[in-house]
Structure formats: structure tokens, C-alpha cells
Coordinates of N, CA, C and O in Angstrom, one line a residue:
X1 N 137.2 168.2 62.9 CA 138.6 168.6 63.2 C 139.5 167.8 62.2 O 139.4 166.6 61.9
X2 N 140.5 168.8 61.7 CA 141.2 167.8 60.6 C 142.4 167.1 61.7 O 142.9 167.5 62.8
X3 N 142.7 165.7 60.4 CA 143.5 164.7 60.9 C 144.0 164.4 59.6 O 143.6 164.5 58.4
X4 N 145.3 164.0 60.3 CA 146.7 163.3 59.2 C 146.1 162.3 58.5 O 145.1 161.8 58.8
X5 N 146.9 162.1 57.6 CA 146.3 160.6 56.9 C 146.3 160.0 58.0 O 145.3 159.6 58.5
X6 N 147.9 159.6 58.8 CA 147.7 158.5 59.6 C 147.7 158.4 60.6 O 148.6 158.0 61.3
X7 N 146.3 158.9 60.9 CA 146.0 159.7 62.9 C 145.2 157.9 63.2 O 145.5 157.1 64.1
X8 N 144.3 157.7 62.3 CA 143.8 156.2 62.6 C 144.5 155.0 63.0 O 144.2 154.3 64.0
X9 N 145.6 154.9 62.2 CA 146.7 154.0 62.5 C 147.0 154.6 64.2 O 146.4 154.4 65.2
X10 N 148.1 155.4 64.0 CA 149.0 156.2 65.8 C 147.7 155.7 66.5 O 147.9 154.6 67.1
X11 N 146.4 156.1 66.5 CA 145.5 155.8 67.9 C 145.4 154.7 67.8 O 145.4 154.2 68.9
X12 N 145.1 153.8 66.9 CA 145.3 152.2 67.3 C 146.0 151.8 67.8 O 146.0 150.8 68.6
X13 N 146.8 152.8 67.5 CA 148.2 151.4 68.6 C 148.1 152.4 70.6 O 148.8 152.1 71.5
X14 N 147.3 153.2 70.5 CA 147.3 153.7 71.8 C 146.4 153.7 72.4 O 146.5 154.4 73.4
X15 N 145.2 152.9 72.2 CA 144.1 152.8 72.2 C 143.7 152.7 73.7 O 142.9 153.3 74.3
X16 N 144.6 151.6 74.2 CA 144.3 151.0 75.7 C 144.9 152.7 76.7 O 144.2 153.2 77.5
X17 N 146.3 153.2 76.1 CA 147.0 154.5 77.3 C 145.5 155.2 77.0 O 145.2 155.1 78.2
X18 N 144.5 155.6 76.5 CA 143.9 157.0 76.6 C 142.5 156.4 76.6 O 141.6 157.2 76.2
X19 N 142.2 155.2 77.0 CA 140.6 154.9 77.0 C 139.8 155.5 78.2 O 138.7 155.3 78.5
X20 N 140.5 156.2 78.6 CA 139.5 157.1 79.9 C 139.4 158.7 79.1 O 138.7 159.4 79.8
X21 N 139.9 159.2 78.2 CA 139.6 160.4 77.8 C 138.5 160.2 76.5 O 138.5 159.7 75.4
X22 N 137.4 161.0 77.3 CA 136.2 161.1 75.7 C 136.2 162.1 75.4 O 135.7 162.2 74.3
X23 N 136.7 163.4 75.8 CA 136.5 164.6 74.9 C 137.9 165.0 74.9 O 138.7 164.5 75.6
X24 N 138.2 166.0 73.9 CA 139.1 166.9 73.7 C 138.7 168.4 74.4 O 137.6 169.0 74.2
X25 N 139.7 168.8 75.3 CA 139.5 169.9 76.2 C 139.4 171.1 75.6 O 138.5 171.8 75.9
X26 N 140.3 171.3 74.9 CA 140.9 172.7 74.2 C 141.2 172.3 72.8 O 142.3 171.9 72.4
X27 N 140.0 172.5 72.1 CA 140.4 171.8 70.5 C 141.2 173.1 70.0 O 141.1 174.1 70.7
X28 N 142.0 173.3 68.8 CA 142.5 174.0 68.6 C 142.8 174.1 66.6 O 142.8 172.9 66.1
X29 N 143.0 174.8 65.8 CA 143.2 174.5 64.6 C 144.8 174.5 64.3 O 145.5 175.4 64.0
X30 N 145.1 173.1 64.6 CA 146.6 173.2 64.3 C 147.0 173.0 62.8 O 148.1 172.4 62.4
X31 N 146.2 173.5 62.2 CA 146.7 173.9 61.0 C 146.6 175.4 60.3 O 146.8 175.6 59.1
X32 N 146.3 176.2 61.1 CA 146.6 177.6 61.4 C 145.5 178.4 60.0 O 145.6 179.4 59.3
X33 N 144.6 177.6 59.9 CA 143.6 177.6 58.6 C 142.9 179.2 59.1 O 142.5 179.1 60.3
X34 N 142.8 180.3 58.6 CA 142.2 181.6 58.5 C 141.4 181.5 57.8 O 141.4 180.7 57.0
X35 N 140.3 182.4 57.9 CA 139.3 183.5 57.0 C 139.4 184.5 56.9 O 138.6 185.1 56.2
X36 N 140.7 185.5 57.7 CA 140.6 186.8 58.0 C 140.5 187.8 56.5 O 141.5 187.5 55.8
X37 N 139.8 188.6 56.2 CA 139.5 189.4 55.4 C 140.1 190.9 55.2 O 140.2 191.5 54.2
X38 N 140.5 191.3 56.8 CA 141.0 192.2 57.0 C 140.1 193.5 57.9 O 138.9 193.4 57.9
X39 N 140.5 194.3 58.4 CA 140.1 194.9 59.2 C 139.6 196.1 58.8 O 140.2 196.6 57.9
X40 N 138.7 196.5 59.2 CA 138.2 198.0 58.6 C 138.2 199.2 60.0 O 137.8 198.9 61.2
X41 N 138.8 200.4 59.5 CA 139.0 201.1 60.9 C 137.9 201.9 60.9 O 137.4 202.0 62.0
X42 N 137.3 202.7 59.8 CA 136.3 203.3 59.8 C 134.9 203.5 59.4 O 134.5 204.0 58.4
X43 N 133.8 202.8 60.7 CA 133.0 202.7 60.9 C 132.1 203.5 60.2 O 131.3 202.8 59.6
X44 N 132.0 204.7 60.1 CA 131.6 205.4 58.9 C 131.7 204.9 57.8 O 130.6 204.6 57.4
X45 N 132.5 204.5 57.1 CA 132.2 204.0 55.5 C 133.0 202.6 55.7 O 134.1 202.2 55.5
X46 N 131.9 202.0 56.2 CA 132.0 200.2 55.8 C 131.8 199.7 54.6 O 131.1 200.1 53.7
X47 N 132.4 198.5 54.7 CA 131.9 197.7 53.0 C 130.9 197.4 53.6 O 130.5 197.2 54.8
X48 N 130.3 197.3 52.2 CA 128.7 196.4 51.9 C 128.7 195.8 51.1 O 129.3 196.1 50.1
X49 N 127.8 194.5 51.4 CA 128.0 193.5 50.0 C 127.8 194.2 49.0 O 127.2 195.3 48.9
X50 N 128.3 193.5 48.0 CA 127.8 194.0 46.4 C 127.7 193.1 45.5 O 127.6 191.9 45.7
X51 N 127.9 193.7 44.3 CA 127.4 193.0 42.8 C 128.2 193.1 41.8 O 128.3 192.8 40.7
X52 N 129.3 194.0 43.0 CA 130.6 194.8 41.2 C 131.6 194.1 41.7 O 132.0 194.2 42.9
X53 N 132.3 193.3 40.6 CA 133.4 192.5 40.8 C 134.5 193.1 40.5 O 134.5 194.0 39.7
X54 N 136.0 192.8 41.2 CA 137.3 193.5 40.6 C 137.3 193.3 38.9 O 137.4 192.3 38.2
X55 N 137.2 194.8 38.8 CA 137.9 195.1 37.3 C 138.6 193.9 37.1 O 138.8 193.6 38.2
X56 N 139.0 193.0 36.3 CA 139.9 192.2 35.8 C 140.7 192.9 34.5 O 141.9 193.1 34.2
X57 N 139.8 193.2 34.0 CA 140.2 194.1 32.6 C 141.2 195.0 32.8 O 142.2 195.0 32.0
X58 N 140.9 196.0 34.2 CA 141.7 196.8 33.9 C 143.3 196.4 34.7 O 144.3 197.1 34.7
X59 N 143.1 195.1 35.4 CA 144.6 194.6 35.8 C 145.6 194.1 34.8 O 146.8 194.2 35.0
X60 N 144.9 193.8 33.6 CA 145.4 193.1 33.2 C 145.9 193.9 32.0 O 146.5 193.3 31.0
X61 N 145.6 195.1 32.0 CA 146.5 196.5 31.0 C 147.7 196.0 31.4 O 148.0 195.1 32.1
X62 N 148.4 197.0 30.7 CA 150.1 196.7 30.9 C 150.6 198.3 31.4 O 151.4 199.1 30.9
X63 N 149.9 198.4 32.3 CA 150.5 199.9 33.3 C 151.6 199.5 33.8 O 151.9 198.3 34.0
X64 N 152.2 200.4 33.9 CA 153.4 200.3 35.0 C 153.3 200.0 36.0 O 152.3 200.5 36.6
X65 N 154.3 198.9 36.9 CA 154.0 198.8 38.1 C 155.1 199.3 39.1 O 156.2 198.8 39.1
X66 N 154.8 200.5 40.0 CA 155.4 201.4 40.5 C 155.6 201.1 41.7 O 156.3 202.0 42.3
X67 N 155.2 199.6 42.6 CA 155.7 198.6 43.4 C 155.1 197.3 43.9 O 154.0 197.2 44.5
X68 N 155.7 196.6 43.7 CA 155.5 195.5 44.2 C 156.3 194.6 44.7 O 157.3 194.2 44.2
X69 N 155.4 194.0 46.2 CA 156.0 193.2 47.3 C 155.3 192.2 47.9 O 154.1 192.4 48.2
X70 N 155.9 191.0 48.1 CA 155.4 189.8 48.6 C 155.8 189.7 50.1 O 157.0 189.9 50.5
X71 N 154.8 189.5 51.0 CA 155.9 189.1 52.5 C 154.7 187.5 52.9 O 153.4 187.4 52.8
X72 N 155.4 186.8 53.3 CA 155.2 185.6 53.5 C 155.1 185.4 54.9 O 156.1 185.2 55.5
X73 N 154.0 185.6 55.5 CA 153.8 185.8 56.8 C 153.7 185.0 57.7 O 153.6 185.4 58.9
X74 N 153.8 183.7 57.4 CA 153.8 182.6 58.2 C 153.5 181.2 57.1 O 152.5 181.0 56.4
X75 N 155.0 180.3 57.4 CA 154.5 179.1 56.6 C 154.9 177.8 57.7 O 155.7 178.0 58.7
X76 N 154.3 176.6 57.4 CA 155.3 175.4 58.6 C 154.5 174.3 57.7 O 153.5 174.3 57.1
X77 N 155.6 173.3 58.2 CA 155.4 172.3 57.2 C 154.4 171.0 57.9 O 154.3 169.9 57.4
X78 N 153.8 171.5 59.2 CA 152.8 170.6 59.6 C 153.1 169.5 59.6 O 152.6 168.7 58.9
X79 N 154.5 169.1 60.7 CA 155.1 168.2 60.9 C 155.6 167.3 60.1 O 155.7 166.1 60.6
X80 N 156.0 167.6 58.8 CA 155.9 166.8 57.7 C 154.6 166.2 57.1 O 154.7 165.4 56.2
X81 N 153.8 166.5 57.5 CA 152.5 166.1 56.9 C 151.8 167.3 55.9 O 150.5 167.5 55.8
X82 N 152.5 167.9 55.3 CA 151.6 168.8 54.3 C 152.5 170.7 54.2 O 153.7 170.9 54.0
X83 N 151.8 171.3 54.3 CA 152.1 172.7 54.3 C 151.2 173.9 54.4 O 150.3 174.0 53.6
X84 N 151.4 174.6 55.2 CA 150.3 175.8 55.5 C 151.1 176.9 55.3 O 152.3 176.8 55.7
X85 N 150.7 178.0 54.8 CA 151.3 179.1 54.4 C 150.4 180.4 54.2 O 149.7 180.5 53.2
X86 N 150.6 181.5 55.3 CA 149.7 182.8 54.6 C 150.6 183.8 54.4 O 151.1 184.4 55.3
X87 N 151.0 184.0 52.6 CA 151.5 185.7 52.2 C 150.1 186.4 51.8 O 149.0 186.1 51.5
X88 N 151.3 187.9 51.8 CA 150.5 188.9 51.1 C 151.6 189.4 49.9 O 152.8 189.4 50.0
X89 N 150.9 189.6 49.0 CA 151.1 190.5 48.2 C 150.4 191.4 47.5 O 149.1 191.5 47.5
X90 N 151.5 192.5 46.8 CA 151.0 193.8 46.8 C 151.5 194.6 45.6 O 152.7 194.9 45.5
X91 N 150.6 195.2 44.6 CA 151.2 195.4 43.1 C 150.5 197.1 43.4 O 149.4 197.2 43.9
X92 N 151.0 197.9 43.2 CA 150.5 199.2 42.9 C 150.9 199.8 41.4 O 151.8 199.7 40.7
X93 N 149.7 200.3 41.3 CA 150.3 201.0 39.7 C 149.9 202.4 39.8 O 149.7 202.9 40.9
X94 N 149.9 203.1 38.6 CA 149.5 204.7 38.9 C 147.9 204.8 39.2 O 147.6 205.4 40.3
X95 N 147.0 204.4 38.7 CA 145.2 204.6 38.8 C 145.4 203.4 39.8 O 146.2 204.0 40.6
X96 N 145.3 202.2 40.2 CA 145.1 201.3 41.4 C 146.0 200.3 42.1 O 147.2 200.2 42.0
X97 N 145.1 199.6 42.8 CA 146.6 199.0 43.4 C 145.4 197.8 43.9 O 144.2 197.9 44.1
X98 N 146.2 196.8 43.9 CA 145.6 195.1 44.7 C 146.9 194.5 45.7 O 148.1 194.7 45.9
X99 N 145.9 193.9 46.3 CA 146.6 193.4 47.3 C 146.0 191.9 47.1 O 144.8 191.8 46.6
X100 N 146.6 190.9 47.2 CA 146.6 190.0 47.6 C 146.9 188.7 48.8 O 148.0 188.1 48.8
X101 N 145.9 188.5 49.6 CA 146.5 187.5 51.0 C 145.8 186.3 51.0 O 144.6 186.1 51.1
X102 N 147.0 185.2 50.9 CA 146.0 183.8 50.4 C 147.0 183.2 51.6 O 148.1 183.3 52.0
X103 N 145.9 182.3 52.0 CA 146.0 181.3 52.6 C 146.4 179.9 52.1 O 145.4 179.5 51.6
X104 N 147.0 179.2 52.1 CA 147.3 177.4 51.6 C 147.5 177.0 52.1 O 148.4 177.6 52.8
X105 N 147.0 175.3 52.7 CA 147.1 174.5 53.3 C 146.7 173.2 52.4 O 145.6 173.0 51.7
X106 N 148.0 172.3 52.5 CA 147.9 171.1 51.9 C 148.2 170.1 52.8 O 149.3 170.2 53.3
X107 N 147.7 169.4 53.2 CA 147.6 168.0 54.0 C 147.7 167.3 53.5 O 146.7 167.1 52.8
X108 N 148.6 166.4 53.1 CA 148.8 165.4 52.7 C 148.0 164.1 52.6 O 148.3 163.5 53.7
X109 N 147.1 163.4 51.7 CA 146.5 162.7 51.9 C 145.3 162.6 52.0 O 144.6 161.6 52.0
X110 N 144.9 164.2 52.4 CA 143.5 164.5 53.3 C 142.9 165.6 52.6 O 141.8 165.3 52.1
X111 N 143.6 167.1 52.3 CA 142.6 168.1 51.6 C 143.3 169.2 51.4 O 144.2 169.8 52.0
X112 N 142.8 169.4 50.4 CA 143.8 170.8 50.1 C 142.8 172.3 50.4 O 141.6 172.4 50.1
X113 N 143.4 172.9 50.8 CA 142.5 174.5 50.8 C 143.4 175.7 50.4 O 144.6 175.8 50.4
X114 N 142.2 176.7 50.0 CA 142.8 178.4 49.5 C 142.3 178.9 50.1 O 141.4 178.2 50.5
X115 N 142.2 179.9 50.4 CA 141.4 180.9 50.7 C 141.9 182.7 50.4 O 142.8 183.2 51.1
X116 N 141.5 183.4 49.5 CA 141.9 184.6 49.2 C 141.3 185.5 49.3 O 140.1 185.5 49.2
X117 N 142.5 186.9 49.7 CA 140.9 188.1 50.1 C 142.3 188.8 49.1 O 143.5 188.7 49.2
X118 N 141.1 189.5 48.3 CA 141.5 190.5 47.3 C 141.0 191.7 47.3 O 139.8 192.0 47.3
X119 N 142.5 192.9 47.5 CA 141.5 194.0 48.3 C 142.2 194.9 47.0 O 143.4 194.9 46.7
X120 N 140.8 195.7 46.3 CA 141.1 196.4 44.9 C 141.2 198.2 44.9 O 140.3 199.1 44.8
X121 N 142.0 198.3 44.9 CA 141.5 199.9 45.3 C 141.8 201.1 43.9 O 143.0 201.3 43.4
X122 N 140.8 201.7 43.4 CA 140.9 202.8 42.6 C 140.9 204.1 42.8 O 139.8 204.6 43.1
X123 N 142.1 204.8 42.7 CA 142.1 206.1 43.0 C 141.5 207.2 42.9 O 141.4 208.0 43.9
X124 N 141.2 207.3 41.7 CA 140.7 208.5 41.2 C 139.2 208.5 41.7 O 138.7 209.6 41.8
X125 N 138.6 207.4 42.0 CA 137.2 207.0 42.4 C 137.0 207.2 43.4 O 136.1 207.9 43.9
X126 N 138.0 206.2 44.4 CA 138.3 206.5 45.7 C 137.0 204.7 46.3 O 136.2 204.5 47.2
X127 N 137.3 203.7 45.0 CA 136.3 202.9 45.0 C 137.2 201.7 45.5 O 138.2 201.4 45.0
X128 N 136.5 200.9 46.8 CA 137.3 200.1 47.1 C 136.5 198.8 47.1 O 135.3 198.8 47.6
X129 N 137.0 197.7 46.6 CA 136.4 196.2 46.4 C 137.4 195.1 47.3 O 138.6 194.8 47.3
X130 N 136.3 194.7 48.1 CA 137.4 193.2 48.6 C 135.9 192.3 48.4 O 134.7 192.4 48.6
X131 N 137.2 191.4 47.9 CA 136.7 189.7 47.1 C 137.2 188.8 48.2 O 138.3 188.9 48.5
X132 N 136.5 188.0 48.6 CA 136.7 186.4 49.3 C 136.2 185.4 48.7 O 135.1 185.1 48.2
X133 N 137.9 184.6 48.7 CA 137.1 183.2 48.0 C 138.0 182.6 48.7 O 139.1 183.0 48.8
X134 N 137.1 181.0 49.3 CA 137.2 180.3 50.2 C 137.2 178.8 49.1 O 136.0 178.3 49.0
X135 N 138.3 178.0 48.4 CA 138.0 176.5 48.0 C 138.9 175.6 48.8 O 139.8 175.7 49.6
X136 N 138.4 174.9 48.4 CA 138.8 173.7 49.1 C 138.7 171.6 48.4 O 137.6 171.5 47.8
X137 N 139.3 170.6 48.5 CA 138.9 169.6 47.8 C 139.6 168.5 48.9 O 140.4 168.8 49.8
X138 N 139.2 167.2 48.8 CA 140.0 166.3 49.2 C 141.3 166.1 48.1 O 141.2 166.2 46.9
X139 N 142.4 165.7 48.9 CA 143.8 165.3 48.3 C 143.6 164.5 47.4 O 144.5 164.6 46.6
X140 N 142.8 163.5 47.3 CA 143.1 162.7 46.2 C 142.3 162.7 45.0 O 142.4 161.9 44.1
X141 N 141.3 163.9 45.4 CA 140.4 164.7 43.8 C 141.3 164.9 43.0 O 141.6 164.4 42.0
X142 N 141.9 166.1 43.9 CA 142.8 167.1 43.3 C 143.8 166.5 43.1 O 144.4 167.3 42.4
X143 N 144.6 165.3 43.2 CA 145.7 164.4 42.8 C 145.2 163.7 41.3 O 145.9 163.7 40.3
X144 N 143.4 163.0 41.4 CA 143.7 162.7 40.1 C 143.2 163.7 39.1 O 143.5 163.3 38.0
X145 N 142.7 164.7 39.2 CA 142.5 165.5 38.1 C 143.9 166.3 37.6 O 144.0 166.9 36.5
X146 N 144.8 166.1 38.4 CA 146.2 166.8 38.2 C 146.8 165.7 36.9 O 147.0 166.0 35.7
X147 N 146.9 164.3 37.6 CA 147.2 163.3 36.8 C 146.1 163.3 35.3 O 146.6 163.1 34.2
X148 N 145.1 163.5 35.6 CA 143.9 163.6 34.0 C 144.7 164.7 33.1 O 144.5 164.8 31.8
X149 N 145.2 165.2 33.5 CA 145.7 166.6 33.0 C 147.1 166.4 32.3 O 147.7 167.2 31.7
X150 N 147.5 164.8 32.7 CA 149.2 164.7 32.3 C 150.6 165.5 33.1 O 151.7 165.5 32.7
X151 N 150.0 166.3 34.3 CA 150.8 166.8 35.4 C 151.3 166.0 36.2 O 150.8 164.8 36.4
X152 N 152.3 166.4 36.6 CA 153.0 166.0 37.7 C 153.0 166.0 39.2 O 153.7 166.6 40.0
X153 N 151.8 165.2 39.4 CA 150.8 165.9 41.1 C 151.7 166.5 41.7 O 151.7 167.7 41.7
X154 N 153.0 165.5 42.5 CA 153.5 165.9 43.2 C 154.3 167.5 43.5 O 154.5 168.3 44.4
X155 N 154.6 167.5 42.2 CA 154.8 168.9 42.1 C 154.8 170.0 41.6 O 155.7 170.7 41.2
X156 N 152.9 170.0 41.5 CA 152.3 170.7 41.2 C 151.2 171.2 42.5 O 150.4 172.1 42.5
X157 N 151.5 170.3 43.6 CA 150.9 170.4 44.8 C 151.6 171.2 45.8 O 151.1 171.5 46.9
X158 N 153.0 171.4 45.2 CA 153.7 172.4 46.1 C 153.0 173.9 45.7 O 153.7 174.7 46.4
X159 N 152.4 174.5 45.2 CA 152.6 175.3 44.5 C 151.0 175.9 44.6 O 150.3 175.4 43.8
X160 N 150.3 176.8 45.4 CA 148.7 177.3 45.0 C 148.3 177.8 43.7 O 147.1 177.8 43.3
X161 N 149.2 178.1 43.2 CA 148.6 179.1 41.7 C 148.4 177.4 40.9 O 147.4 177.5 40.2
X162 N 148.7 176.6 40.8 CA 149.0 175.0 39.7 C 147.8 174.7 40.3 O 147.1 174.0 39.6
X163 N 147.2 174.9 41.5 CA 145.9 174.2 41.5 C 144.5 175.2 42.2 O 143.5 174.6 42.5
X164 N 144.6 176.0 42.3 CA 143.4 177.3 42.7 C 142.4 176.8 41.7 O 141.4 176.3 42.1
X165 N 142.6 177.1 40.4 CA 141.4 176.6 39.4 C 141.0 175.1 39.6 O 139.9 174.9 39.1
X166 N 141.5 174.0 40.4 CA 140.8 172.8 40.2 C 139.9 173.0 41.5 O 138.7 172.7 41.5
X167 N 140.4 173.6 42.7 CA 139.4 173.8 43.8 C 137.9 173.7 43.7 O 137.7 174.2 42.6
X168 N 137.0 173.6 44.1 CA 135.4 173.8 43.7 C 135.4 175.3 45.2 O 136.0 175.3 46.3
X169 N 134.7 176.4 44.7 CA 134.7 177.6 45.8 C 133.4 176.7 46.5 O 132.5 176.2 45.9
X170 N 133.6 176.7 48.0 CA 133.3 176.8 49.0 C 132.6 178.1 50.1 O 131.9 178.2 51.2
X171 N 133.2 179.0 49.2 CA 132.6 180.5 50.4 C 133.2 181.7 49.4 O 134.3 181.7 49.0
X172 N 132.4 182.4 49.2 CA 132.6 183.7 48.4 C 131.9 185.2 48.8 O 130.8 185.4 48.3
X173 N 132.4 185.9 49.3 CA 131.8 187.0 49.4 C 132.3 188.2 48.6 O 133.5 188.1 48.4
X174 N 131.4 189.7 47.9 CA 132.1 190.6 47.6 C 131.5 191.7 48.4 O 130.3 192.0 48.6
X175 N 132.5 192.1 48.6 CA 132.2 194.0 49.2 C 132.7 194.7 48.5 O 133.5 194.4 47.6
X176 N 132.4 196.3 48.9 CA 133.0 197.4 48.5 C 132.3 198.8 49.4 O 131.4 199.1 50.2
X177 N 133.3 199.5 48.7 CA 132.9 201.1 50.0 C 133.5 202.3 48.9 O 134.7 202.3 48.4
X178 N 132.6 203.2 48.8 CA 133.2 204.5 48.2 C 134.0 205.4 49.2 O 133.5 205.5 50.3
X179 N 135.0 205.8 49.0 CA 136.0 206.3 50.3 C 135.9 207.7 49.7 O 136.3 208.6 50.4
X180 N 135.3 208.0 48.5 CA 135.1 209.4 48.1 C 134.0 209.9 47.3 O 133.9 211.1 47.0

């Protein structure tokens, strides 16, 4: 169960009020940490693992993008101890469209995590890919490799795209499903 940097300290000094409690009743993730991937309605054509990774190549043409929208679905700053935050965003062009929904959670002191599901869809194919990647590190890896680098931890720690690449992945899955 994660804890604040300074959960050891606070229970020291409370040590004598709560010496009759040994378990935790109703543990709970109060840092609102997901894996959700997303939901599939149709049982007939489920993803299956695979082997074919999102196109990168073809994102990275210079198509028009015919819309795109971010919605920030829940952020809180974990009592002043860090920041948890899940958006989506969402780029459509004429042949595909990505979605992106990442998770961040920075604890201060303690560990940083991402977690992203990338859901790739091609039209003309009717071929759909979703990518999971799950990293994560202790705070003070990822503080000094920020510093190795001549960055500015502190705020560069606000920020998931400034440190996704230092993460080590943790959990990765790919699927996909022909919808035609």
C-alpha cells in the first residue's frame, strides 16, 4: 500500500492512540492509481493479443488533423503530497485516429507512475490496435537521472511527457481486432 514520505514520522508520534488496531479494514487506493484499458461492447470481435505495433510512421506524416480534444478527467493533488491525474486525448485525421488515456501519479518522495492505453484505429482497414504500458520508478531515481541530464527535477516532475522515457515499463500489453 503506498505511503507519503512522511507516514513513518505522523505514526510515531501516534503510536500509543492506535496500538489495539492490527489490520486495516477497508484498504483502499487513495491515489486513484488505474489500469483501465477500456471496454469492449462487442463480444464477437474481441481484441487478441498480438505482435503488430501502432503504426508510428504513419502518425507521424503530416495529415491533417480534422480534430482534436483533451478532457482531463480527474486530477487532485493528494493532499499536497504529489499529483494524480487521468486525461484523454484524442487526434483524428482523414485514414485514422488515436486516442490517448494516461494515467500520472507523482508522490512525492516516494514514486512516480504512467500508465497509457493507446487505442489506434484505421479506417479503411477497419484495424484496431490498443497498446498498454504500465512504468513506474522510485522518486528519487527519477530525480537524479533528471539532475544527470542538467534538468530541472522540480519542474520537470510536474509534467508526464519530461519523464515517460526515464520510467523502466513495468506491464505492457498489445491487442488488436479486425472490425472489417
Amino acid at each position: 500500500m503506498l505511503q507519503v514520505a512522511h507516514s513513518k514520522e505522523w505514526q510515531s508520534t501516534r503510536e500509543k492512540k492506535h496500538e489495539g488496531i492490527t489490520e486495516v479494514v477497508k484498504p483502499f487506493d487513495w491515489s486513484y492509481s488505474t489500469n483501465y484499458k477500456g471496454t469492449e461492447q462487442s463480444p464477437a470481435k474481441a481484441l487478441e493479443p498480438s505482435s503488430t505495433p501502432i503504426p508510428l510512421e504513419l502518425l507521424k506524416r503530416p495529415d491533417p488533423i480534422e480534430f482534436f480534444d483533451e478532457v482531463m478527467l480527474y486530477e487532485d493533488e493528494m493532499a499536497d503530497n504529489g499529483i494524480t491525474l487521468l486525461s484523454c486525448k484524442l487526434r483524428v485525421m482523414p485514414a485514422r485516429l488515436l486516442l490517448l488515456c494516461r494515467f500520472f501519479m507523482r508522490l512525492d518522495g516516494v514514486m512516480l507512475r504512467i500508465r497509457d492505453t493507446r487505442i489506434y484505429v484505421e479506417f479503411q482497414s477497419g484495424e484496431v490496435i490498443r497498446e498498454y504500458t504500465a512504468r513506474e520508478d522510485k522518486y528519487e531515481v527519477v530525480r537524479q537521472k533528471l539532475a544527470m541530464q542538467g534538468r530541472d527535477a522540480p519542474a520537470q516532475l510536474r509534467d508526464p511527457n519530461n519523464i515517460v522515457d526515464l520510467l523502466p515499463v513495468v506491464d505492457k500489453s498489445l491487442e488488436s481486432v479486425q472490425l472489417s
